[in-house]
XYZ file of C-alpha atoms in Angstrom:
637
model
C 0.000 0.000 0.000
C 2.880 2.372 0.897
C 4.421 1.948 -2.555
C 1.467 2.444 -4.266
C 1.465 6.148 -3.000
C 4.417 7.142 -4.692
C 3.595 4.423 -8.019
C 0.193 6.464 -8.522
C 1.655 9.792 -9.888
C 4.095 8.082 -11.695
C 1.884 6.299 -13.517
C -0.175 8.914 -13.606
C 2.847 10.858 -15.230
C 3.890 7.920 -17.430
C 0.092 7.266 -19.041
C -0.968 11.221 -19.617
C 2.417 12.103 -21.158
C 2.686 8.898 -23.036
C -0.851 8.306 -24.615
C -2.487 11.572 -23.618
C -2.693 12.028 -27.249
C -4.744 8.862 -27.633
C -6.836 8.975 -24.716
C -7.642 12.785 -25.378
C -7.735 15.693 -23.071
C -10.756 14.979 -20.457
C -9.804 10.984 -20.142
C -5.886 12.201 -19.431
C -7.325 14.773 -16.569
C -9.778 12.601 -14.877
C -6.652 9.648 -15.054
C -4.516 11.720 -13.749
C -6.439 13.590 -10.704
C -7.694 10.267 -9.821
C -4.475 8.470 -9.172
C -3.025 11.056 -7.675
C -6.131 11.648 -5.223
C -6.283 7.983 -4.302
C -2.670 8.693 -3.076
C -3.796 11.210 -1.070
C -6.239 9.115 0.929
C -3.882 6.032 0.737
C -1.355 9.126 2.754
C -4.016 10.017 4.992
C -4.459 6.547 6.442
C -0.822 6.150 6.709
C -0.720 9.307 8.585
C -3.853 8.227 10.935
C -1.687 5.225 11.804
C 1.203 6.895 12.764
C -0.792 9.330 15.121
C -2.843 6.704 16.781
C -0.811 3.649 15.902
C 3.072 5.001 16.348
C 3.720 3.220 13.031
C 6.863 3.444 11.181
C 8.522 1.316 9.265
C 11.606 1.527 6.183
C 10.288 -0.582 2.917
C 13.272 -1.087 0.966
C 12.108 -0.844 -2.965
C 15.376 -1.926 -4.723
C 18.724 -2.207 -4.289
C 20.415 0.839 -5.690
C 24.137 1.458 -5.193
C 26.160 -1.083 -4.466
C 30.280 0.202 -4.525
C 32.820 -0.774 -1.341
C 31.376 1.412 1.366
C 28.588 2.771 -0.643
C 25.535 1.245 -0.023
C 22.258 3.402 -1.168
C 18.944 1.704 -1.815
C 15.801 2.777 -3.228
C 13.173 3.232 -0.256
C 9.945 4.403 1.546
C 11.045 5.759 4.944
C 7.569 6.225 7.022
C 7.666 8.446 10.075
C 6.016 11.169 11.932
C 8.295 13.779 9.620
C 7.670 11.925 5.743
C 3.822 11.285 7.125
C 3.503 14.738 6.989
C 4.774 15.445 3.642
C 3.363 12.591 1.583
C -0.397 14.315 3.677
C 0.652 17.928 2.684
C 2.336 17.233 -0.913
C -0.516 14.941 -1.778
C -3.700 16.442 -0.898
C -2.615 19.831 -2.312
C -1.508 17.978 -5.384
C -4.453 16.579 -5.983
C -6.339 19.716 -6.076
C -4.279 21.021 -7.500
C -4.784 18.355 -10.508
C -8.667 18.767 -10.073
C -8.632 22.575 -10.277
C -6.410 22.590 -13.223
C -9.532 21.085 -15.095
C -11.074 23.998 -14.924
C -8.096 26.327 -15.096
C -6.805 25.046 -18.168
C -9.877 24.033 -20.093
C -8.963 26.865 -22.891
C -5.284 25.338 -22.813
C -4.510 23.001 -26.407
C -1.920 20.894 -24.318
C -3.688 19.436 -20.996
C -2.207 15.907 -21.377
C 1.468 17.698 -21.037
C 0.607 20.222 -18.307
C -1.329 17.049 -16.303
C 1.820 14.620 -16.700
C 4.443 17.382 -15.578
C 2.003 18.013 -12.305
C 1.855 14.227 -11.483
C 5.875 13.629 -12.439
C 6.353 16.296 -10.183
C 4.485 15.421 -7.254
C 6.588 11.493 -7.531
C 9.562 13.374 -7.980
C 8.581 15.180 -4.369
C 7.296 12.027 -3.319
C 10.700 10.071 -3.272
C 12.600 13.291 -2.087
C 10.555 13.258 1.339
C 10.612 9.208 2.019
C 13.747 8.821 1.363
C 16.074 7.562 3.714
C 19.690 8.620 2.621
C 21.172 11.728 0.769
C 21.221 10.473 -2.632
C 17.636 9.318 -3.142
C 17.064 12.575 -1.128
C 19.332 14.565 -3.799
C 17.374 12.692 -6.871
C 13.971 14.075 -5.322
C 15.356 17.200 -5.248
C 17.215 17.339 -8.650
C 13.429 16.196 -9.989
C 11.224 18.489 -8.879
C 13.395 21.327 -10.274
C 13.424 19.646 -13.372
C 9.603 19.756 -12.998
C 9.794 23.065 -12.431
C 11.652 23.881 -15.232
C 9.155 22.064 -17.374
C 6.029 23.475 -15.426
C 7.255 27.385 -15.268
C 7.802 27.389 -18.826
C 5.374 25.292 -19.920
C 4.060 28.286 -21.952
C 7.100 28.108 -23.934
C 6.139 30.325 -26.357
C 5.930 33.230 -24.192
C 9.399 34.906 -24.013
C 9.017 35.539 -20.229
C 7.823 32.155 -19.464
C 11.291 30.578 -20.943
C 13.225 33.586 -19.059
C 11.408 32.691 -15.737
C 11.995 28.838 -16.009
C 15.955 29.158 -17.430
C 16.404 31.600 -13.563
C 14.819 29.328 -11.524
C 16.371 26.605 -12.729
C 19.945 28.884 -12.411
C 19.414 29.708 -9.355
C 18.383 26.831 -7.824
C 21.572 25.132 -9.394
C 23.841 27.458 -7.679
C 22.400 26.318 -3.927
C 22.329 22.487 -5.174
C 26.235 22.930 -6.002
C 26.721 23.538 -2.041
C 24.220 20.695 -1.508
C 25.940 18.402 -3.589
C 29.235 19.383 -1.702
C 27.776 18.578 1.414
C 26.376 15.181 0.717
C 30.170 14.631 -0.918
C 31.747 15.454 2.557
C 28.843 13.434 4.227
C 30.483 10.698 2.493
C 33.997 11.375 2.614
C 33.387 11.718 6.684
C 31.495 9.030 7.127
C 31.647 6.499 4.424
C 28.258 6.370 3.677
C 25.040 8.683 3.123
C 22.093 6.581 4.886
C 20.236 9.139 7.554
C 20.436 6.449 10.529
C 24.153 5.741 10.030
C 25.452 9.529 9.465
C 23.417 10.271 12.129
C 24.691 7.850 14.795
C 27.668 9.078 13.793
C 27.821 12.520 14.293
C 28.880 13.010 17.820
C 32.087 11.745 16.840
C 33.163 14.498 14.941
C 32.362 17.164 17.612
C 35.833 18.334 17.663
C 36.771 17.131 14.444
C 38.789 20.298 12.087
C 38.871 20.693 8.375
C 40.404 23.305 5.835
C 37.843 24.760 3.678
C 38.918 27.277 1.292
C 41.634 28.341 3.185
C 39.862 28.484 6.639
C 40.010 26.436 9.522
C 36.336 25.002 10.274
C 34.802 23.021 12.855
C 33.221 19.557 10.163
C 30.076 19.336 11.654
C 29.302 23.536 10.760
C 30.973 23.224 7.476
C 28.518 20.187 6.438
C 25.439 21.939 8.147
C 26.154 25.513 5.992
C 26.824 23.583 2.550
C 23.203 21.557 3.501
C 21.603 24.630 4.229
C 23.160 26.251 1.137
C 20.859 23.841 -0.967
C 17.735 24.617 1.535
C 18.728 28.107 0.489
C 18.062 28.117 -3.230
C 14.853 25.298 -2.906
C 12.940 27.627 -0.210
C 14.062 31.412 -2.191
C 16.013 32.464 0.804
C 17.560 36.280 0.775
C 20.356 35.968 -1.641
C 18.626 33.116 -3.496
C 15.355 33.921 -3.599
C 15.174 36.080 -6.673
C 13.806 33.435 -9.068
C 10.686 32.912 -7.161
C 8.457 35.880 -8.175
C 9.573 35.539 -11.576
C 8.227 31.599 -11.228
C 4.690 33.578 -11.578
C 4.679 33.454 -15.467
C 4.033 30.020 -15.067
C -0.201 28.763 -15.038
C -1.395 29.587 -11.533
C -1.875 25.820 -10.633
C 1.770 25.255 -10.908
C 2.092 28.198 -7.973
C -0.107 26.553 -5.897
C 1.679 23.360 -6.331
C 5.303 24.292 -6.170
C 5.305 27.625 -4.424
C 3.106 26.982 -1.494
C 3.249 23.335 -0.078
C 6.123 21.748 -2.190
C 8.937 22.461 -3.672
C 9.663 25.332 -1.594
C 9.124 23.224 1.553
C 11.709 20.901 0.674
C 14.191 22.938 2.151
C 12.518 23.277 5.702
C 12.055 19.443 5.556
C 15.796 19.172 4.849
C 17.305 21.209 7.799
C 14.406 19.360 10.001
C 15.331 15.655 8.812
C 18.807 16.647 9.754
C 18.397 18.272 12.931
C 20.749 15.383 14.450
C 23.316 17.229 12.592
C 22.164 20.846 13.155
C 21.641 20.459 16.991
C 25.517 20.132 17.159
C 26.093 22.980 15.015
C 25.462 26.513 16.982
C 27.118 28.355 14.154
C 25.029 26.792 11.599
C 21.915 27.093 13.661
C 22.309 31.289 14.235
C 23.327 31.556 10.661
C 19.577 29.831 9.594
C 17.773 32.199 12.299
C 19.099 35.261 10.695
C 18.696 34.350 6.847
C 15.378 33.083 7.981
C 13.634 36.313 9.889
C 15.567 38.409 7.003
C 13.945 36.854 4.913
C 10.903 37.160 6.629
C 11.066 40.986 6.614
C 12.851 41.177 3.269
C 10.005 39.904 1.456
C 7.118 41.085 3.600
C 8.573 44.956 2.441
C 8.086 43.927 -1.077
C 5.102 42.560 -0.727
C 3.696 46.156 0.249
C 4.202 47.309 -3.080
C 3.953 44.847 -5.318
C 0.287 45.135 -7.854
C 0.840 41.321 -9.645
C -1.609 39.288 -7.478
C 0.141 36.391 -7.584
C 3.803 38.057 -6.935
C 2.608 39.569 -3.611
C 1.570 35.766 -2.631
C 4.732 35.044 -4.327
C 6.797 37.162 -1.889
C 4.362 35.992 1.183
C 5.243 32.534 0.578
C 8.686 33.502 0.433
C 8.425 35.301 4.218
C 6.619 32.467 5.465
C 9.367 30.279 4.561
C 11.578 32.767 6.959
C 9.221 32.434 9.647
C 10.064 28.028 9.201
C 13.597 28.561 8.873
C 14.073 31.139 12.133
C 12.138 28.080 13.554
C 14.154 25.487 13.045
C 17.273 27.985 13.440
C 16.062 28.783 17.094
C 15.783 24.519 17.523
C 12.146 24.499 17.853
C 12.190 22.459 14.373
C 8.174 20.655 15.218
C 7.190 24.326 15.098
C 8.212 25.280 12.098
C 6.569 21.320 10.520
C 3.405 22.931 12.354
C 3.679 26.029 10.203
C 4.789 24.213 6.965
C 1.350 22.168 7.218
C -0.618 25.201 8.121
C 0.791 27.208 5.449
C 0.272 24.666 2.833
C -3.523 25.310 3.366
C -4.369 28.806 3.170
C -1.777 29.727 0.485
C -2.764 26.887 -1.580
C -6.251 28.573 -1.431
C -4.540 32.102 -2.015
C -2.731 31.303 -5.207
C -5.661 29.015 -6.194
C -8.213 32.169 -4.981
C -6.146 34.101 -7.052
C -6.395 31.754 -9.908
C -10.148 32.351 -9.965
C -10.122 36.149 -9.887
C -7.745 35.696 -12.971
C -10.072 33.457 -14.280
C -12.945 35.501 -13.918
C -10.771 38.975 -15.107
C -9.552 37.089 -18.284
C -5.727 36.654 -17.393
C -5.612 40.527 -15.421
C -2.899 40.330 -12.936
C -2.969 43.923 -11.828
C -4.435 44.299 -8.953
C -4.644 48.393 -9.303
C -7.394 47.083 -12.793
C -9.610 45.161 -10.443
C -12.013 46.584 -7.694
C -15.538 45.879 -6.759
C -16.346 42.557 -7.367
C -17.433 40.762 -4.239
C -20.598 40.995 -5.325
C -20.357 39.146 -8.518
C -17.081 36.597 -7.276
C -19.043 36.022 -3.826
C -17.486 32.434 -3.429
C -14.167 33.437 -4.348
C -14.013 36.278 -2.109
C -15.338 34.652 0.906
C -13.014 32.329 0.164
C -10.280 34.063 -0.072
C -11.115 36.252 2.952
C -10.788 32.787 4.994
C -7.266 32.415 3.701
C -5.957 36.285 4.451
C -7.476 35.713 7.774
C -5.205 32.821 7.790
C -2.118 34.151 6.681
C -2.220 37.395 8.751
C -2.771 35.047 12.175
C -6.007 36.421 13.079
C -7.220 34.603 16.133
C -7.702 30.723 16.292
C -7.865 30.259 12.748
C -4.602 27.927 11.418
C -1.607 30.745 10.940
C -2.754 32.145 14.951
C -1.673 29.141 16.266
C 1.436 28.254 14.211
C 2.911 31.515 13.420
C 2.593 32.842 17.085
C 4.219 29.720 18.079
C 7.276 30.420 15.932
C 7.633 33.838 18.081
C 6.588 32.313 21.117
C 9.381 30.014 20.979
C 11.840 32.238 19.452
C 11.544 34.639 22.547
C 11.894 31.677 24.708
C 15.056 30.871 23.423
C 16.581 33.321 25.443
C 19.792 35.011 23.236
C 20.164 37.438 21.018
C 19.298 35.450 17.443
C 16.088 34.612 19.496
C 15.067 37.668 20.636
C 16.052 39.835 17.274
C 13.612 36.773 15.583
C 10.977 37.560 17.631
C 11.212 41.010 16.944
C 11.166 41.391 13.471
C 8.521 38.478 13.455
C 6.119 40.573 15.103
C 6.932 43.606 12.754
C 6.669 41.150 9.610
C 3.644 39.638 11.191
C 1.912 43.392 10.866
C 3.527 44.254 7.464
C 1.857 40.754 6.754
C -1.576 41.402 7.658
C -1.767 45.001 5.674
C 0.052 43.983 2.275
C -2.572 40.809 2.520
C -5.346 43.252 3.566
C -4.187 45.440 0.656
C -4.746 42.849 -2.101
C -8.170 41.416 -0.968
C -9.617 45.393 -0.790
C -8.351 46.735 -4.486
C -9.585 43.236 -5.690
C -12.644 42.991 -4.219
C -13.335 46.710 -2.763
C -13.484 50.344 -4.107
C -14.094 51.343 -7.677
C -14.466 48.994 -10.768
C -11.330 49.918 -12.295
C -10.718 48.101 -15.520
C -11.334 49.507 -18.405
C -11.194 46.852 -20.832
C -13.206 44.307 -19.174
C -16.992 45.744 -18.436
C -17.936 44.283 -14.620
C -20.822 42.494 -15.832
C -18.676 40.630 -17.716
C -16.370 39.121 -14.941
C -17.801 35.892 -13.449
C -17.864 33.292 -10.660
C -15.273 30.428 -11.377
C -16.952 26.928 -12.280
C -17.804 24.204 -9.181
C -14.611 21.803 -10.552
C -12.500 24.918 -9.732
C -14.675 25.839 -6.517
C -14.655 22.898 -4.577
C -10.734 22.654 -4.379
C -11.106 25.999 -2.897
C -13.284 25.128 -0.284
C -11.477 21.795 1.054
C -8.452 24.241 1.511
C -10.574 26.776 3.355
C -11.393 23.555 5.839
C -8.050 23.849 6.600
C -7.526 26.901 6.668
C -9.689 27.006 9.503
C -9.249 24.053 11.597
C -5.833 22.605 10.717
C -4.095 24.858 13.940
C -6.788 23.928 16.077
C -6.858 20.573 15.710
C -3.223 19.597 15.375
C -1.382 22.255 17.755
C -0.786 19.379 20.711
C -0.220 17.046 18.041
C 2.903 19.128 16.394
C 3.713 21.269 19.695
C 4.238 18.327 22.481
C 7.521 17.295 22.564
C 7.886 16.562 25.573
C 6.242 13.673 26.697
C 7.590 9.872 25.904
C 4.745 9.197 23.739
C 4.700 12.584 21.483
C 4.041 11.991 17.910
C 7.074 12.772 16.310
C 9.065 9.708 18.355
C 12.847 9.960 16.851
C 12.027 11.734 13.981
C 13.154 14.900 14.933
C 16.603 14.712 17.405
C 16.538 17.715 20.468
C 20.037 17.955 22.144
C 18.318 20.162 24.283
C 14.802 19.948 25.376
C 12.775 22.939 24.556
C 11.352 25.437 26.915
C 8.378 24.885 28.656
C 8.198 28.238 29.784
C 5.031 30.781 28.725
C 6.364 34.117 27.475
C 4.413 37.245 29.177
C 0.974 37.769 28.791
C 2.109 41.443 26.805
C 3.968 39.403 24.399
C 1.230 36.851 23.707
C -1.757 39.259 22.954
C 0.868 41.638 20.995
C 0.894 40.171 17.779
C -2.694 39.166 17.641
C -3.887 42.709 18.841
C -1.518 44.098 16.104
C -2.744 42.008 13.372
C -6.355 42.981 14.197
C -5.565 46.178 14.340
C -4.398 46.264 10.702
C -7.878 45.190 9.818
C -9.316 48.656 10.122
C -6.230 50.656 9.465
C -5.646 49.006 5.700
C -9.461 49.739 5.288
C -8.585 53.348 5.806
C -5.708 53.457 3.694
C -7.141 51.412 0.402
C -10.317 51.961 0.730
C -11.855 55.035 2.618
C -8.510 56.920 1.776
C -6.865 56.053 -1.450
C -5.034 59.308 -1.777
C -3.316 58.748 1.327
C -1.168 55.657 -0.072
C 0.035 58.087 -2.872
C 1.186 61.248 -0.658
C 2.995 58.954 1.584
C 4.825 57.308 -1.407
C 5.404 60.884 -2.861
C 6.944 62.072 0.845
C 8.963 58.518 0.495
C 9.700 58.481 -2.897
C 13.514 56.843 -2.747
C 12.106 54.031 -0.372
C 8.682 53.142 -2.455
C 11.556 53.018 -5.452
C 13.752 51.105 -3.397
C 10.838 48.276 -2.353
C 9.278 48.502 -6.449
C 12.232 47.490 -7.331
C 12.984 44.452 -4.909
C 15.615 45.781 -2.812
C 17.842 45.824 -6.126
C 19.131 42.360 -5.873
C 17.955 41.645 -9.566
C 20.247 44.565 -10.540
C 23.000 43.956 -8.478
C 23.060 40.330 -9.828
C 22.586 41.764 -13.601
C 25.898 44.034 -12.976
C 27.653 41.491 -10.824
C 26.904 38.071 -12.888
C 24.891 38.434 -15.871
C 26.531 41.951 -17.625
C 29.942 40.856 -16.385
C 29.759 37.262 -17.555
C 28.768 38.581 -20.780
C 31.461 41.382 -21.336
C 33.806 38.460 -20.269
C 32.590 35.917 -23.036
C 32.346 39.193 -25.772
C 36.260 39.470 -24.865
C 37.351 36.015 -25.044
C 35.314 35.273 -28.088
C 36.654 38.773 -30.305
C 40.369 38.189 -28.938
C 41.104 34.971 -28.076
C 38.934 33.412 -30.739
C 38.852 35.833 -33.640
C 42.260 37.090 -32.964
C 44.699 34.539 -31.483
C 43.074 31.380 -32.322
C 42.091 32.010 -35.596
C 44.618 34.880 -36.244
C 47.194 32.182 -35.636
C 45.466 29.276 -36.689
C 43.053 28.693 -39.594
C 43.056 32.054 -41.192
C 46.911 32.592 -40.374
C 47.962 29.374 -41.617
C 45.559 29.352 -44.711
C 46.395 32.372 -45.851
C 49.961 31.741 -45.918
C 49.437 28.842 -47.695
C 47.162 30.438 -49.862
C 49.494 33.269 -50.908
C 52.646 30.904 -51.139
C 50.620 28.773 -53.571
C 49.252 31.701 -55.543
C 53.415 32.562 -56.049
C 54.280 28.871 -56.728
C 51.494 28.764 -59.519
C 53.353 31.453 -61.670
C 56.486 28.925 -61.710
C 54.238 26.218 -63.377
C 54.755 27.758 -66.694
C 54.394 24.563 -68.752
C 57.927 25.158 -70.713
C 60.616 22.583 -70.277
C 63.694 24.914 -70.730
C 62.014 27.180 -67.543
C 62.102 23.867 -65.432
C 65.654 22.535 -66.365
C 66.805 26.333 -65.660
C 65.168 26.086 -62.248
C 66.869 22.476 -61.761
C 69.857 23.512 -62.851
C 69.792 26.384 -60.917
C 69.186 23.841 -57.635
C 71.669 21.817 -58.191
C 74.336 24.609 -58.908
C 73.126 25.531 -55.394
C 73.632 22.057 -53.461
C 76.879 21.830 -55.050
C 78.002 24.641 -54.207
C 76.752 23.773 -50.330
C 78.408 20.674 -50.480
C 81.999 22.127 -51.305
C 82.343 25.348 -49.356
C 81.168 22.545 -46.566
């Protein structure tokens, strides 16, 4: 039964891709969304019997790797940690799959879009069961092919090829530090199975090595190259700039890879090695600060941005800081907590968004929408449930997960932790206004579009609803239900058993009654003061982005890292190729080579034609001449 939850969406993959063209388009998406649904319930059970039944177990698929030390089979590692992810990646998957029926109904190549969505959701699959670093780094390696494939999959659109050729750039550069870890994994320990490098690790505690010329402690140097590759999958600061661009692809494929997959992968990585990270303080302050500047790096950009889907773009990529400050201040079930909460409500965001595209005829802008929760009543409800989510707003899913993250962070007592908390209440209330933002100019205000008349724009279809309100189920209950589940650690019996490894236990202190209602009273507080500002007020925005003109530039334009990178990497790469290519090339290679050597050749034969005169008195001259010349050699010798 396990097996058959990863088989499914390959097959899935293998028969819409394959024979898609024989079957036709509605027989490839009803193939399709079914496998990969009954997967889904086939992960639910399994993830019922680990919470009730403590099961676990390691199926062993196929022998793999084979080589001296190197021992690396294919496998299905079940625990509290993969139970998760094959529930989360799953369920969204598959409706994800089931909304794409209606998303894409206009769209001439369904069989290919539905086989890259299932490939991609086995190539997930085997990245989160795994149970060593090579099947892990296979996972990973396929669902950026996937990506590739699913961000450009309309290839014909310029930006669409652009978008897919970064990501898949970027995401290269943080699996080259990746790779390099899982080499030193193996150079350290001889081989890459999680139980054995993990039983292992204590040893090294004291253990040196020489890393580009500095002296390192092995167990940080491993943990930084790991979360190098966690780095590019999850659009961390410095490595995040490919995931707004991701937007050109079809809003399913955000939903899919951009709120409960792909992205998480990192955050599952640094949590299915917290045996290794626990020993590693360096590596564990360096995470907490990418992670809540990230956080605030992206919530800033979100203000501004007027794509729909690149403000839940650049929410996604905060959240992610929220699970990485997590796991960086140790509390590493908090940030799984979050992860599963999150993959609800912004899997209804991007998939809410979907439907006001829908019904607005591919409009992104959010500044050309306005006034239309009257005639999108489902959508906007629905989406109202999922801002309410993000933003934390009391005891629906994000209240009880993201407070947790700052709960704990402030608990942990240093100055990482307490700098976290901080700017995770700030980002919490930059959170709740740039989300407040986009569900009043969509649904609030004037009509604003001039090219599409209002009566025109229309409720989404029940195949595209009904994804929307499952998610909204969870949006609502998941932090309710599972906060003891996720949160008790500390108990014998907890849920997540040795699954995730505590060197220290965490606190079971309660932060101040001031700190606990501060974020929620902020967040509600929002509420009426984005009202003001986008609705009531809408000249105030502009006069405070004319008094703060160089800052509103300064957030438009992303901080500048896509600039600084262009100068840096992309214009110097290029003036760098222009000069080898026009001088060493043109000029020494082929000044020297073909056209220096031809030429000479050329021109000495062009002189040695005029000797060929065809007269035999001219040649017996000339041989005369030559042998006058070698006798003469031969006696002055």
């Amino acid at each position: 039964m396990e097996i058959l939850i990863i088989a499914l969406p390959l097959i899935a993959s293998i028969i819409s891709g394959f024979f898609g063209k024989f079957l036709g388009d509605r027989n490839s998406e009803i193939i399709t969304s079914l496998l990969v649904s009954i997967a889904a319930l086939l992960s639910l059970f399994i993830f019922y019997q680990v919470i009730f039944n403590q099961y676990s177990d390691n199926i062993v698929i196929a022998k793999w790797i084979s080589s001296g030390s190197l021992d690396v089979n294919w496998s299905m590692k079940i625990d509290p940690l993969s139970s998760i992810m094959l529930v989360v990646v799953t369920f969204i998957s598959s409706l994800v799959h089931i909304y794409s029926i209606g998303y894409m109904s206009h769209d001439p190549h369904k069989p290919r879009f539905m086989a890259y969505l299932s490939l991609f959701t086995f190539a997930m699959l085997m990245l989160v069961t795994s149970d060593n670093f090579i099947q892990l780094f296979f996972g990973w390696e396929g669902v950026g092919l996937c990506s590739y494939f699913l961000i450009g999959f309309w290839f014909k659109k310029d930006t669409a090829n652009a978008a897919a050729i970064k990501a898949f750039l970027v995401n290269r550069v943080g699996d080259f530090g990746f790779a390099l870890g899982i080499f030193l994994i193996f150079y350290l320990f001889g081989t890459v199975n999680y139980d054995e490098v993990f039983e292992r690790i204590p040893t090294l505690i004291d253990k040196k090595l020489i890393f580009l010329g500095i002296k390192i402690n092995a167990i940080d140097l491993i943990s930084l190259l790991l979360f190098v590759g966690a780095m590019g999958k999850s659009a961390q600061i410095f490595l995040h700039t490919w995931l707004p661009d991701a937007m050109e692809g079809p809003t399913p494929v955000s939903a899919l890879i951009h709120a409960a997959t792909m992205v998480t992968a990192g955050i599952f990585l640094v949590v299915r090695c917290s045996p290794i990270y626990e020993y590693s303080e360096l590596a564990l302050n360096v995470i907490t600060i990418v992670g809540f500047s990230t956080a605030f790096f992206a919530a800033t950009v979100a203000l501004v941005q007027t794509d729909i889907k690149k403000i839940i773009a650049y929410s996604t990529c905060s959240q992610l800081g929220y699970m990485f400050f997590a796991t960086g201040v140790g509390a590493y079930n908090i940030a799984m907590f979050h992860l599963f909460t999150h993959a609800f409500f912004k899997a209804l965001l991007f998939l809410g968004a979907g439907s006001v595209i829908h019904a607005f005829k591919d409009e992104q802008n959010i500044e050309k929408m306005g006034a239309v929760w009257k005639k999108l009543p489902y959508t906007y409800i629905l989406m109202l449930i999922g801002t309410l989510a993000l933003t934390g707003f009391p005891f629906l899913s994000g209240f009880y997960s993201k407070d947790a993250i700052i709960e704990f962070a402030y608990l942990r007592d240093n100055t990482a932790g307490y700098y976290a908390a901080g700017i995770g209440i700030f980002t919490a209330v930059l959170t709740s206004i740039y989300s407040w933002r986009l569900l009043f100019k969509t649904f609030h205000g004037e009509y604003k579009n001039e090219n599409i008349k209002i009566d025109e724009t229309h409720e989404s279809p029940i195949v595209m609803l009904i994804p929307l309100i499952l998610l909204s189920v969870g949006a609502i209950f998941s932090g309710f239900f599972f906060k003891d589940l996720f949160i008790e650690v500390w108990n014998e019996n907890n849920f997540w058993q040795n699954s995730i490894f505590f060197l220290e236990p965490l606190s079971t202190d309660h932060p101040p009654s001031w700190f606990l209602m501060l974020t929620p009273t902020l967040v509600m507080l929002s509420i009426p003061l984005s009202y003001y500002l986008f609705v009531k007020n809408k000249n105030l925005p502009e006069q405070i982005v004319n008094i703060n003109k160089p800052l509103h530039n300064f957030l438009v334009n992303k901080w500048y890292f896509d600039e600084f990178y262009d100068v840096i990497f992309v214009k110097s790469s290029k003036s760098f190729g222009l000069f080898l290519w026009k001088f060493f090339d043109l000029k020494v290679i082929d000044g020297f080579g073909p056209d220096g050597v031809s030429s000479v050749i050329k021109k000495f034969s062009l002189k040695a034609k005029k000797i060929q005169s065809g007269f035999i008195y001219h040649y017996a001259f000339v041989m005369l001449l030559g042998f006058s010349a070698l006798l003469t050699f031969l006696i002055v010798k």
